[in-house]
Every structure is written in structure tokens, then in C-alpha cells.
PDB file of C-alpha atoms in Angstrom:
ATOM      1  CA  UNK A 694      11.340 -26.361  51.850  1.00 47.00           C
ATOM      2  CA  UNK A 695      10.427 -22.949  53.210  1.00 47.00           C
ATOM      3  CA  UNK A 696       6.878 -22.907  51.950  1.00 44.00           C
ATOM      4  CA  UNK A 697       5.938 -19.712  50.180  1.00 45.00           C
ATOM      5  CA  UNK A 698       2.393 -18.430  49.977  1.00 42.00           C
ATOM      6  CA  UNK A 699       2.093 -19.856  46.485  1.00 40.00           C
ATOM      7  CA  UNK A 700      -1.653 -20.193  46.304  1.00 38.00           C
ATOM      8  CA  UNK A 701      -2.539 -17.108  48.330  1.00 36.00           C
ATOM      9  CA  UNK A 702      -0.822 -14.856  45.825  1.00 37.00           C
ATOM     10  CA  UNK A 703      -1.590 -16.894  42.709  1.00 40.00           C
ATOM     11  CA  UNK A 704      -3.733 -15.738  39.862  1.00 39.00           C
ATOM     12  CA  UNK A 705      -4.680 -19.384  39.394  1.00 39.00           C
ATOM     13  CA  UNK A 706      -4.484 -21.975  42.148  1.00 41.00           C
ATOM     14  CA  UNK A 707      -4.356 -25.725  41.722  1.00 44.00           C
ATOM     15  CA  UNK A 708      -7.522 -26.064  43.794  1.00 39.00           C
ATOM     16  CA  UNK A 709      -9.458 -23.516  41.805  1.00 40.00           C
ATOM     17  CA  UNK A 710      -8.506 -25.180  38.549  1.00 42.00           C
ATOM     18  CA  UNK A 711     -10.239 -28.384  39.532  1.00 43.00           C
ATOM     19  CA  UNK A 712     -13.615 -26.894  40.419  1.00 39.00           C
ATOM     20  CA  UNK A 713     -15.097 -27.064  36.947  1.00 43.00           C
ATOM     21  CA  UNK A 714     -18.063 -28.826  35.376  1.00 45.00           C
ATOM     22  CA  UNK A 715     -17.554 -32.433  34.299  1.00 47.00           C
ATOM     23  CA  UNK A 716     -19.324 -32.681  30.959  1.00 47.00           C
ATOM     24  CA  UNK A 717     -17.871 -35.952  29.742  1.00 55.00           C
ATOM     25  CA  UNK A 718     -17.666 -34.452  26.249  1.00 63.00           C
ATOM     26  CA  UNK A 719     -14.578 -32.283  26.527  1.00 70.00           C
ATOM     27  CA  UNK A 720     -11.363 -32.784  28.492  1.00 80.00           C
ATOM     28  CA  UNK A 721     -11.567 -31.179  31.908  1.00 93.00           C
ATOM     29  CA  UNK A 722      -9.067 -28.535  32.869  1.00 93.00           C
ATOM     30  CA  UNK A 723      -7.401 -31.030  35.205  1.00 93.00           C
ATOM     31  CA  UNK A 724      -7.042 -33.443  32.288  1.00 96.00           C
ATOM     32  CA  UNK A 725      -5.547 -30.734  30.111  1.00 97.00           C
ATOM     33  CA  UNK A 726      -3.026 -29.877  32.823  1.00 97.00           C
ATOM     34  CA  UNK A 727      -1.686 -33.407  32.425  1.00 98.00           C
ATOM     35  CA  UNK A 728      -0.363 -32.212  29.063  1.00 98.00           C
ATOM     36  CA  UNK A 729       1.392 -29.161  30.539  1.00 98.00           C
ATOM     37  CA  UNK A 730       4.981 -29.189  31.724  1.00 98.00           C
ATOM     38  CA  UNK A 731       7.264 -26.543  33.175  1.00 99.00           C
ATOM     39  CA  UNK A 732      11.004 -26.197  32.854  1.00 98.00           C
ATOM     40  CA  UNK A 733      13.321 -24.728  35.460  1.00 98.00           C
ATOM     41  CA  UNK A 734      14.672 -22.470  32.689  1.00 98.00           C
ATOM     42  CA  UNK A 735      11.783 -20.061  33.305  1.00 98.00           C
ATOM     43  CA  UNK A 736      13.001 -19.351  36.830  1.00 97.00           C
ATOM     44  CA  UNK A 737      16.714 -19.219  36.006  1.00 97.00           C
ATOM     45  CA  UNK A 738      17.064 -15.837  37.771  1.00 95.00           C
ATOM     46  CA  UNK A 739      16.121 -17.525  41.060  1.00 96.00           C
ATOM     47  CA  UNK A 740      18.859 -20.162  40.902  1.00 97.00           C
ATOM     48  CA  UNK A 741      22.256 -19.308  42.313  1.00 97.00           C
ATOM     49  CA  UNK A 742      23.929 -21.115  39.413  1.00 97.00           C
ATOM     50  CA  UNK A 743      22.187 -19.200  36.617  1.00 97.00           C
ATOM     51  CA  UNK A 744      21.143 -15.813  37.984  1.00 94.00           C
ATOM     52  CA  UNK A 745      22.558 -12.740  36.192  1.00 91.00           C
ATOM     53  CA  UNK A 746      25.815 -11.668  37.808  1.00 89.00           C
ATOM     54  CA  UNK A 747      24.542  -8.105  38.217  1.00 86.00           C
ATOM     55  CA  UNK A 748      21.304  -9.153  39.900  1.00 87.00           C
ATOM     56  CA  UNK A 749      20.603  -9.830  43.553  1.00 90.00           C
ATOM     57  CA  UNK A 750      19.316 -13.339  44.233  1.00 93.00           C
ATOM     58  CA  UNK A 751      15.698 -13.133  45.400  1.00 92.00           C
ATOM     59  CA  UNK A 752      13.237 -15.911  46.266  1.00 95.00           C
ATOM     60  CA  UNK A 753      15.948 -18.489  45.738  1.00 97.00           C
ATOM     61  CA  UNK A 754      14.941 -21.858  44.324  1.00 98.00           C
ATOM     62  CA  UNK A 755      16.754 -25.182  44.345  1.00 98.00           C
ATOM     63  CA  UNK A 756      15.961 -28.294  42.358  1.00 98.00           C
ATOM     64  CA  UNK A 757      14.663 -30.082  45.435  1.00 98.00           C
ATOM     65  CA  UNK A 758      12.020 -27.361  45.858  1.00 98.00           C
ATOM     66  CA  UNK A 759      10.899 -27.359  42.236  1.00 98.00           C
ATOM     67  CA  UNK A 760       8.436 -30.312  42.265  1.00 98.00           C
ATOM     68  CA  UNK A 761       6.509 -28.807  45.186  1.00 98.00           C
ATOM     69  CA  UNK A 762       6.672 -25.303  43.750  1.00 98.00           C
ATOM     70  CA  UNK A 763       5.374 -26.350  40.335  1.00 98.00           C
ATOM     71  CA  UNK A 764       2.623 -28.483  41.871  1.00 98.00           C
ATOM     72  CA  UNK A 765       1.464 -25.996  44.531  1.00 98.00           C
ATOM     73  CA  UNK A 766       1.769 -22.754  42.595  1.00 98.00           C
ATOM     74  CA  UNK A 767       0.792 -23.885  39.090  1.00 98.00           C
ATOM     75  CA  UNK A 768      -0.912 -27.269  39.469  1.00 98.00           C
ATOM     76  CA  UNK A 769       1.698 -28.797  37.149  1.00 98.00           C
ATOM     77  CA  UNK A 770       3.359 -32.158  37.816  1.00 98.00           C
ATOM     78  CA  UNK A 771       5.406 -32.572  34.622  1.00 98.00           C
ATOM     79  CA  UNK A 772       8.891 -31.303  35.438  1.00 98.00           C
ATOM     80  CA  UNK A 773      11.651 -30.490  32.970  1.00 99.00           C
ATOM     81  CA  UNK A 774      15.087 -29.663  34.366  1.00 99.00           C
ATOM     82  CA  UNK A 775      17.864 -27.620  32.823  1.00 98.00           C
ATOM     83  CA  UNK A 776      21.036 -29.443  33.805  1.00 98.00           C
ATOM     84  CA  UNK A 777      22.727 -26.155  34.717  1.00 98.00           C
ATOM     85  CA  UNK A 778      20.560 -26.242  37.837  1.00 98.00           C
ATOM     86  CA  UNK A 779      22.134 -29.362  39.319  1.00 98.00           C
ATOM     87  CA  UNK A 780      24.291 -28.238  42.236  1.00 98.00           C
ATOM     88  CA  UNK A 781      25.935 -31.659  42.212  1.00 98.00           C
ATOM     89  CA  UNK A 782      25.301 -35.074  40.709  1.00 98.00           C
ATOM     90  CA  UNK A 783      26.210 -36.998  43.834  1.00 98.00           C
ATOM     91  CA  UNK A 784      24.037 -40.008  44.686  1.00 98.00           C
ATOM     92  CA  UNK A 785      22.623 -38.486  47.922  1.00 98.00           C
ATOM     93  CA  UNK A 786      21.619 -35.327  46.025  1.00 98.00           C
ATOM     94  CA  UNK A 787      19.978 -37.320  43.234  1.00 98.00           C
ATOM     95  CA  UNK A 788      18.175 -39.570  45.713  1.00 98.00           C
ATOM     96  CA  UNK A 789      16.743 -36.526  47.487  1.00 98.00           C
ATOM     97  CA  UNK A 790      15.581 -35.068  44.156  1.00 98.00           C
ATOM     98  CA  UNK A 791      13.958 -38.356  43.207  1.00 98.00           C
ATOM     99  CA  UNK A 792      12.134 -38.426  46.534  1.00 98.00           C
ATOM    100  CA  UNK A 793      10.954 -34.829  46.041  1.00 98.00           C
ATOM    101  CA  UNK A 794       9.455 -35.745  42.663  1.00 98.00           C
ATOM    102  CA  UNK A 795       7.643 -38.773  44.056  1.00 98.00           C
ATOM    103  CA  UNK A 796       6.460 -36.938  47.169  1.00 98.00           C
ATOM    104  CA  UNK A 797       4.671 -34.364  45.015  1.00 98.00           C
ATOM    105  CA  UNK A 798       3.230 -36.824  42.518  1.00 98.00           C
ATOM    106  CA  UNK A 799       5.484 -35.381  39.834  1.00 98.00           C
ATOM    107  CA  UNK A 800       7.480 -36.939  37.035  1.00 98.00           C
ATOM    108  CA  UNK A 801      10.602 -35.834  35.236  1.00 98.00           C
ATOM    109  CA  UNK A 802       9.757 -35.562  31.562  1.00 98.00           C
ATOM    110  CA  UNK A 803      13.115 -34.378  30.247  1.00 98.00           C
ATOM    111  CA  UNK A 804      16.631 -33.235  31.083  1.00 98.00           C
ATOM    112  CA  UNK A 805      17.802 -30.272  29.006  1.00 98.00           C
ATOM    113  CA  UNK A 806      21.442 -31.287  28.895  1.00 98.00           C
ATOM    114  CA  UNK A 807      24.396 -28.949  28.614  1.00 98.00           C
ATOM    115  CA  UNK A 808      28.124 -29.572  28.444  1.00 97.00           C
ATOM    116  CA  UNK A 809      31.489 -28.121  27.535  1.00 98.00           C
ATOM    117  CA  UNK A 810      31.849 -30.024  24.258  1.00 98.00           C
ATOM    118  CA  UNK A 811      29.866 -30.095  21.021  1.00 98.00           C
ATOM    119  CA  UNK A 812      28.831 -33.545  19.695  1.00 98.00           C
ATOM    120  CA  UNK A 813      29.178 -32.191  16.154  1.00 98.00           C
ATOM    121  CA  UNK A 814      32.811 -31.140  16.601  1.00 98.00           C
ATOM    122  CA  UNK A 815      35.163 -32.152  13.782  1.00 98.00           C
ATOM    123  CA  UNK A 816      37.948 -32.527  16.334  1.00 98.00           C
ATOM    124  CA  UNK A 817      37.535 -36.170  17.323  1.00 98.00           C
ATOM    125  CA  UNK A 818      38.831 -35.772  20.854  1.00 98.00           C
ATOM    126  CA  UNK A 819      36.256 -33.070  21.559  1.00 98.00           C
ATOM    127  CA  UNK A 820      33.444 -35.035  19.913  1.00 98.00           C
ATOM    128  CA  UNK A 821      34.165 -38.063  22.082  1.00 98.00           C
ATOM    129  CA  UNK A 822      34.233 -35.897  25.198  1.00 98.00           C
ATOM    130  CA  UNK A 823      30.810 -34.530  24.236  1.00 98.00           C
ATOM    131  CA  UNK A 824      29.446 -38.059  23.880  1.00 98.00           C
ATOM    132  CA  UNK A 825      30.837 -38.964  27.304  1.00 98.00           C
ATOM    133  CA  UNK A 826      29.189 -35.891  28.851  1.00 98.00           C
ATOM    134  CA  UNK A 827      25.812 -36.780  27.389  1.00 98.00           C
ATOM    135  CA  UNK A 828      26.081 -40.414  28.469  1.00 98.00           C
ATOM    136  CA  UNK A 829      26.546 -39.205  32.030  1.00 98.00           C
ATOM    137  CA  UNK A 830      23.309 -37.215  31.778  1.00 98.00           C
ATOM    138  CA  UNK A 831      21.587 -40.260  30.323  1.00 98.00           C
ATOM    139  CA  UNK A 832      22.661 -42.278  33.367  1.00 98.00           C
ATOM    140  CA  UNK A 833      21.308 -39.554  35.649  1.00 98.00           C
ATOM    141  CA  UNK A 834      18.078 -39.431  33.640  1.00 98.00           C
ATOM    142  CA  UNK A 835      17.674 -43.178  34.050  1.00 98.00           C
ATOM    143  CA  UNK A 836      18.194 -42.939  37.808  1.00 98.00           C
ATOM    144  CA  UNK A 837      15.627 -40.126  38.087  1.00 98.00           C
ATOM    145  CA  UNK A 838      13.231 -42.044  35.802  1.00 98.00           C
ATOM    146  CA  UNK A 839      13.178 -39.278  33.234  1.00 98.00           C
ATOM    147  CA  UNK A 840      11.523 -39.978  29.916  1.00 97.00           C
ATOM    148  CA  UNK A 841      14.226 -38.344  27.809  1.00 98.00           C
ATOM    149  CA  UNK A 842      17.352 -36.226  27.467  1.00 98.00           C
ATOM    150  CA  UNK A 843      17.557 -33.292  25.103  1.00 98.00           C
ATOM    151  CA  UNK A 844      20.930 -33.092  23.387  1.00 98.00           C
ATOM    152  CA  UNK A 845      22.808 -29.810  23.751  1.00 98.00           C
ATOM    153  CA  UNK A 846      23.372 -27.404  20.868  1.00 98.00           C
ATOM    154  CA  UNK A 847      25.347 -28.629  17.841  1.00 98.00           C
ATOM    155  CA  UNK A 848      26.927 -25.983  15.631  1.00 98.00           C
ATOM    156  CA  UNK A 849      29.745 -27.475  13.577  1.00 98.00           C
ATOM    157  CA  UNK A 850      29.206 -30.545  11.382  1.00 98.00           C
ATOM    158  CA  UNK A 851      25.925 -32.245  10.506  1.00 98.00           C
ATOM    159  CA  UNK A 852      27.780 -35.460   9.623  1.00 98.00           C
ATOM    160  CA  UNK A 853      29.613 -35.576  12.960  1.00 98.00           C
ATOM    161  CA  UNK A 854      26.368 -34.769  14.766  1.00 98.00           C
ATOM    162  CA  UNK A 855      24.744 -37.755  13.074  1.00 98.00           C
ATOM    163  CA  UNK A 856      27.578 -40.091  14.072  1.00 98.00           C
ATOM    164  CA  UNK A 857      27.432 -38.898  17.669  1.00 98.00           C
ATOM    165  CA  UNK A 858      23.653 -39.125  17.869  1.00 98.00           C
ATOM    166  CA  UNK A 859      23.675 -42.696  16.608  1.00 98.00           C
ATOM    167  CA  UNK A 860      26.073 -43.753  19.355  1.00 98.00           C
ATOM    168  CA  UNK A 861      24.218 -41.715  21.982  1.00 98.00           C
ATOM    169  CA  UNK A 862      20.816 -43.089  20.997  1.00 98.00           C
ATOM    170  CA  UNK A 863      22.066 -46.680  21.081  1.00 98.00           C
ATOM    171  CA  UNK A 864      23.442 -46.146  24.560  1.00 98.00           C
ATOM    172  CA  UNK A 865      20.293 -44.378  25.725  1.00 98.00           C
ATOM    173  CA  UNK A 866      18.187 -47.271  24.472  1.00 98.00           C
ATOM    174  CA  UNK A 867      20.003 -49.641  26.824  1.00 98.00           C
ATOM    175  CA  UNK A 868      18.995 -47.306  29.674  1.00 98.00           C
ATOM    176  CA  UNK A 869      15.380 -46.900  28.566  1.00 98.00           C
ATOM    177  CA  UNK A 870      15.809 -43.209  27.731  1.00 98.00           C
ATOM    178  CA  UNK A 871      14.581 -41.230  24.733  1.00 98.00           C
ATOM    179  CA  UNK A 872      16.919 -38.851  22.915  1.00 98.00           C
ATOM    180  CA  UNK A 873      15.570 -35.526  21.667  1.00 98.00           C
ATOM    181  CA  UNK A 874      17.094 -33.261  19.043  1.00 98.00           C
ATOM    182  CA  UNK A 875      15.947 -29.657  19.382  1.00 98.00           C
ATOM    183  CA  UNK A 876      15.941 -26.790  16.925  1.00 98.00           C
ATOM    184  CA  UNK A 877      18.276 -24.981  19.289  1.00 97.00           C
ATOM    185  CA  UNK A 878      19.581 -22.022  17.276  1.00 96.00           C
ATOM    186  CA  UNK A 879      22.067 -24.431  15.788  1.00 98.00           C
ATOM    187  CA  UNK A 880      22.332 -26.893  12.899  1.00 98.00           C
ATOM    188  CA  UNK A 881      18.838 -28.137  13.661  1.00 98.00           C
ATOM    189  CA  UNK A 882      17.101 -24.808  13.406  1.00 97.00           C
ATOM    190  CA  UNK A 883      17.491 -25.556   9.698  1.00 97.00           C
ATOM    191  CA  UNK A 884      14.308 -27.526   9.110  1.00 98.00           C
ATOM    192  CA  UNK A 885      15.818 -29.800   6.467  1.00 98.00           C
ATOM    193  CA  UNK A 886      18.460 -30.928   8.974  1.00 98.00           C
ATOM    194  CA  UNK A 887      15.921 -31.346  11.755  1.00 98.00           C
ATOM    195  CA  UNK A 888      13.850 -33.665   9.577  1.00 98.00           C
ATOM    196  CA  UNK A 889      16.762 -35.453   7.923  1.00 98.00           C
ATOM    197  CA  UNK A 890      18.403 -36.508  11.186  1.00 98.00           C
ATOM    198  CA  UNK A 891      15.517 -38.872  12.014  1.00 97.00           C
ATOM    199  CA  UNK A 892      16.163 -41.010   8.942  1.00 97.00           C
ATOM    200  CA  UNK A 893      19.944 -40.667   9.029  1.00 98.00           C
ATOM    201  CA  UNK A 894      20.259 -41.895  12.611  1.00 98.00           C
ATOM    202  CA  UNK A 895      17.332 -44.304  12.355  1.00 96.00           C
ATOM    203  CA  UNK A 896      16.980 -45.198  16.051  1.00 97.00           C
ATOM    204  CA  UNK A 897      13.517 -45.790  17.478  1.00 97.00           C
ATOM    205  CA  UNK A 898      14.279 -43.798  20.641  1.00 98.00           C
ATOM    206  CA  UNK A 899      15.396 -40.698  18.709  1.00 98.00           C
ATOM    207  CA  UNK A 900      12.782 -37.993  18.145  1.00 98.00           C
ATOM    208  CA  UNK A 901      12.468 -34.259  17.728  1.00 98.00           C
ATOM    209  CA  UNK A 902      11.898 -31.570  20.316  1.00 98.00           C
ATOM    210  CA  UNK A 903      10.105 -28.615  18.772  1.00 98.00           C
ATOM    211  CA  UNK A 904      10.883 -25.185  20.201  1.00 98.00           C
ATOM    212  CA  UNK A 905       8.490 -22.398  19.193  1.00 98.00           C
ATOM    213  CA  UNK A 906      11.093 -19.688  19.638  1.00 97.00           C
ATOM    214  CA  UNK A 907      14.260 -20.976  17.999  1.00 97.00           C
ATOM    215  CA  UNK A 908      13.258 -20.400  14.384  1.00 97.00           C
ATOM    216  CA  UNK A 909      13.608 -17.509  11.978  1.00 96.00           C
ATOM    217  CA  UNK A 910      10.372 -15.475  11.870  1.00 97.00           C
ATOM    218  CA  UNK A 911       9.796 -16.018   8.151  1.00 97.00           C
ATOM    219  CA  UNK A 912       9.870 -19.830   8.436  1.00 97.00           C
ATOM    220  CA  UNK A 913       8.519 -20.365  11.961  1.00 98.00           C
ATOM    221  CA  UNK A 914       5.021 -21.687  11.266  1.00 98.00           C
ATOM    222  CA  UNK A 915       5.948 -23.629   8.142  1.00 98.00           C
ATOM    223  CA  UNK A 916       8.843 -25.292   9.972  1.00 98.00           C
ATOM    224  CA  UNK A 917       6.633 -26.268  12.906  1.00 98.00           C
ATOM    225  CA  UNK A 918       4.098 -27.838  10.542  1.00 98.00           C
ATOM    226  CA  UNK A 919       6.841 -29.910   8.918  1.00 98.00           C
ATOM    227  CA  UNK A 920       8.412 -31.219  12.130  1.00 98.00           C
ATOM    228  CA  UNK A 921       5.130 -31.821  13.968  1.00 98.00           C
ATOM    229  CA  UNK A 922       4.752 -35.499  12.899  1.00 97.00           C
ATOM    230  CA  UNK A 923       8.177 -36.351  14.370  1.00 97.00           C
ATOM    231  CA  UNK A 924       7.885 -34.328  17.577  1.00 98.00           C
ATOM    232  CA  UNK A 925       7.960 -36.105  20.930  1.00 98.00           C
ATOM    233  CA  UNK A 926       8.094 -33.061  23.216  1.00 98.00           C
ATOM    234  CA  UNK A 927       7.341 -29.389  22.710  1.00 98.00           C
ATOM    235  CA  UNK A 928       9.151 -26.455  24.251  1.00 98.00           C
ATOM    236  CA  UNK A 929       6.207 -24.060  24.301  1.00 98.00           C
ATOM    237  CA  UNK A 930       8.435 -21.040  24.462  1.00 98.00           C
ATOM    238  CA  UNK A 931       7.574 -17.383  24.774  1.00 98.00           C
ATOM    239  CA  UNK A 932      10.035 -14.546  24.377  1.00 97.00           C
ATOM    240  CA  UNK A 933       9.237 -10.855  24.905  1.00 96.00           C
ATOM    241  CA  UNK A 934       6.239  -9.246  26.606  1.00 96.00           C
ATOM    242  CA  UNK A 935       4.896  -5.716  26.939  1.00 95.00           C
ATOM    243  CA  UNK A 936       4.057  -4.146  30.292  1.00 92.00           C
ATOM    244  CA  UNK A 937       0.450  -5.192  29.614  1.00 93.00           C
ATOM    245  CA  UNK A 938       1.440  -8.865  29.359  1.00 94.00           C
ATOM    246  CA  UNK A 939       1.108  -9.024  25.590  1.00 96.00           C
ATOM    247  CA  UNK A 940       3.478 -11.458  23.917  1.00 97.00           C
ATOM    248  CA  UNK A 941       4.976  -9.550  20.995  1.00 97.00           C
ATOM    249  CA  UNK A 942       7.534 -11.957  19.515  1.00 97.00           C
ATOM    250  CA  UNK A 943       5.192 -14.269  17.575  1.00 98.00           C
ATOM    251  CA  UNK A 944       1.751 -15.886  17.709  1.00 98.00           C
ATOM    252  CA  UNK A 945       2.163 -18.370  20.571  1.00 98.00           C
ATOM    253  CA  UNK A 946      -1.361 -19.756  20.271  1.00 98.00           C
ATOM    254  CA  UNK A 947      -1.005 -20.336  16.541  1.00 98.00           C
ATOM    255  CA  UNK A 948       2.010 -22.533  17.279  1.00 98.00           C
ATOM    256  CA  UNK A 949      -0.077 -24.694  19.617  1.00 98.00           C
ATOM    257  CA  UNK A 950      -2.891 -24.964  17.079  1.00 98.00           C
ATOM    258  CA  UNK A 951      -0.420 -26.203  14.461  1.00 98.00           C
ATOM    259  CA  UNK A 952       0.514 -29.173  16.635  1.00 98.00           C
ATOM    260  CA  UNK A 953      -3.039 -29.897  17.730  1.00 98.00           C
ATOM    261  CA  UNK A 954      -4.150 -29.954  14.096  1.00 98.00           C
ATOM    262  CA  UNK A 955      -1.306 -32.381  13.345  1.00 98.00           C
ATOM    263  CA  UNK A 956      -2.601 -34.743  16.049  1.00 98.00           C
ATOM    264  CA  UNK A 957       0.111 -34.137  18.634  1.00 98.00           C
ATOM    265  CA  UNK A 958      -0.885 -35.753  21.950  1.00 97.00           C
ATOM    266  CA  UNK A 959       2.229 -35.076  24.010  1.00 98.00           C
ATOM    267  CA  UNK A 960       3.298 -32.496  26.566  1.00 98.00           C
ATOM    268  CA  UNK A 961       3.765 -28.767  26.053  1.00 98.00           C
ATOM    269  CA  UNK A 962       6.622 -27.785  28.363  1.00 98.00           C
ATOM    270  CA  UNK A 963       6.309 -24.053  28.974  1.00 98.00           C
ATOM    271  CA  UNK A 964       9.493 -22.006  28.740  1.00 98.00           C
ATOM    272  CA  UNK A 965      10.462 -18.353  28.416  1.00 98.00           C
ATOM    273  CA  UNK A 966      13.668 -16.971  26.986  1.00 96.00           C
ATOM    274  CA  UNK A 967      13.823 -13.442  25.700  1.00 90.00           C
ATOM    275  CA  UNK A 968      15.556 -10.194  26.465  1.00 81.00           C
ATOM    276  CA  UNK A 969      16.924  -9.807  29.983  1.00 76.00           C
ATOM    277  CA  UNK A 970      14.185  -7.686  31.542  1.00 81.00           C
ATOM    278  CA  UNK A 971      14.371  -7.273  35.302  1.00 76.00           C
ATOM    279  CA  UNK A 972      10.779  -6.030  35.385  1.00 86.00           C
ATOM    280  CA  UNK A 973       9.376  -9.378  34.220  1.00 92.00           C
ATOM    281  CA  UNK A 974       7.209 -11.299  36.645  1.00 95.00           C
ATOM    282  CA  UNK A 975       7.975 -14.878  35.670  1.00 96.00           C
ATOM    283  CA  UNK A 976       5.100 -16.333  37.671  1.00 97.00           C
ATOM    284  CA  UNK A 977       2.651 -14.194  35.697  1.00 97.00           C
ATOM    285  CA  UNK A 978       4.374 -15.172  32.458  1.00 98.00           C
ATOM    286  CA  UNK A 979       4.029 -18.816  33.451  1.00 98.00           C
ATOM    287  CA  UNK A 980       0.332 -18.313  34.235  1.00 98.00           C
ATOM    288  CA  UNK A 981      -0.032 -16.694  30.800  1.00 98.00           C
ATOM    289  CA  UNK A 982       1.610 -19.636  29.032  1.00 98.00           C
ATOM    290  CA  UNK A 983      -0.399 -22.236  30.915  1.00 98.00           C
ATOM    291  CA  UNK A 984      -3.685 -20.440  30.215  1.00 98.00           C
ATOM    292  CA  UNK A 985      -3.020 -20.022  26.491  1.00 98.00           C
ATOM    293  CA  UNK A 986      -1.912 -23.613  26.153  1.00 98.00           C
ATOM    294  CA  UNK A 987      -4.892 -25.042  28.072  1.00 98.00           C
ATOM    295  CA  UNK A 988      -7.265 -22.906  25.996  1.00 97.00           C
ATOM    296  CA  UNK A 989      -5.899 -24.331  22.745  1.00 98.00           C
ATOM    297  CA  UNK A 990      -5.702 -28.058  23.472  1.00 96.00           C
TER     298      UNK A 990
END
């Protein structure tokens, strides 16, 4: 990796974060950082595969650089990968990625899977193709020692989604992988569906992924309270910011407090997805998310 001056230009460096009093009464900052994750989605503009077509590629990132980047620049070792950022799934490529994770003391907490086909499709041929796509990501997750795979968006039929998820979860269980269903601006952004799927599929390795952003404003906080007991991983998402780094889309910190009050002990994986604003500094946004999350757990 061509090492950037991550720490020199950082607002917060990994070293500085550790120089704090050890009281023994409250979790240290270093301990709290163990509950912070970062997804490659935040830096999508820096990946050749996902940058806007009208934007010049600057400060290019690749998956093999991500573990070092997240560790050096942000002090974060919990890595979440959007599958659109895999340049290939060849064994040599995956082996190199696995080595990069281990070399930086990092772990893969989740694959945010994508595919061409919807597991809730009423057209059986398409539904089966979607299942096959997800099984391939489950195999990759197992090789990379990921904890889970998030299922892609499902828009068509709740019943077909349930049938697919049951088969997917059973397969994932044989590979030691958790399956996460996200409120992803789809069938499962309806809270009743998000809750119901747990009982309908009834597999011990199936759980919910809670995304702060993918809910209608009038139900956001109530929905998060309801799904909190079944949540295995949180996408601590922000959306739009002002020039003064004020998050204007919703109360991000309130969302964290909801889960802390519910007794959530898992990881908050920071993510940003809002309007396409070329003026955004995504490192500063990431610093903002990490700080607000650490201050509320």
C-alpha cells in the first residue's frame, strides 16, 4: 500500500485515542472503539467500481488497503465490506485480502451483499438465481472468516422472501455464518415485516440489521425501539450534513441511545449515504460518526 499521511492529517489519531485515564469504572475509549465498525460504503467515491461516472477518481482505495486505512486513520479494526468493492473473487485475491485483515489485527464483521436477482421474486427462476448468488457470498464470507452476510434488498413478495431466507439461513449455518435482514428501503423497512421474519424463518443464525437511515421519518425512532431486541448489527448511518458539519437528516445520537437503553452490546458500523455532494469530506464525516457513537455508548 502507498501509505498516506493518515495520522498527520487526522483530527483524531489512533495513538491519541489511547492516551486517556484508566478509571476502572467506565469503559476506556479504546474499549469503546472495539464496538465501532466502518463500512467501505462510506468511501465509495474512492473505489474505481463505485465512483460517480462524472467524478475524477482521487485518493483511490482498494479492498486490500482498507484494513490498514481503517486501523491507521481511524483506530478501527472492525471492517464491513460492500460486495460491490470486490474487484474479483478469485482465490489469490481473497487470500491477499484475508492476509491484509490479519496483518492489521482486523476482523471482517459483515459482507453487505449485492446481486442481480431479488430473493423475493415471484418468478421462480429468478428467485433461485438470487439464492445461488447469496450462497456464493456466504462461501466467500466463510473463507474470509466474516461473522455474517447481509442479504440484499427484497422488494417483491414477503412470502417468497421468507422461503428464500429459510434456505439461505440453513445453508449459512453449515458454513458458520450469520444471516442479517436489513431495513433496506424495501419490504423490511416496514417494521411489522422486519419483526415477523424472525419468527417466520425461525433459524438461530438469522437476525436483524438495523439501519438508522432507511426508515420513514415519522416512524424512525419507534421502529428502532421495536427491532432493537432482535438486532445483531447496526448500520449507524448518517445522511446529509451542512457546511458546518451538522447532521440535518435526523437525530443520530438519539438512535444510538435507543439501542443502548435496550441493552444492545454489539457493533455500530458507521455508514453514510445521502445526497451526492462533491464537497463532502468523508474522513471528517467518519470522525463525526465515530465521536458521536463513542460519546453515547
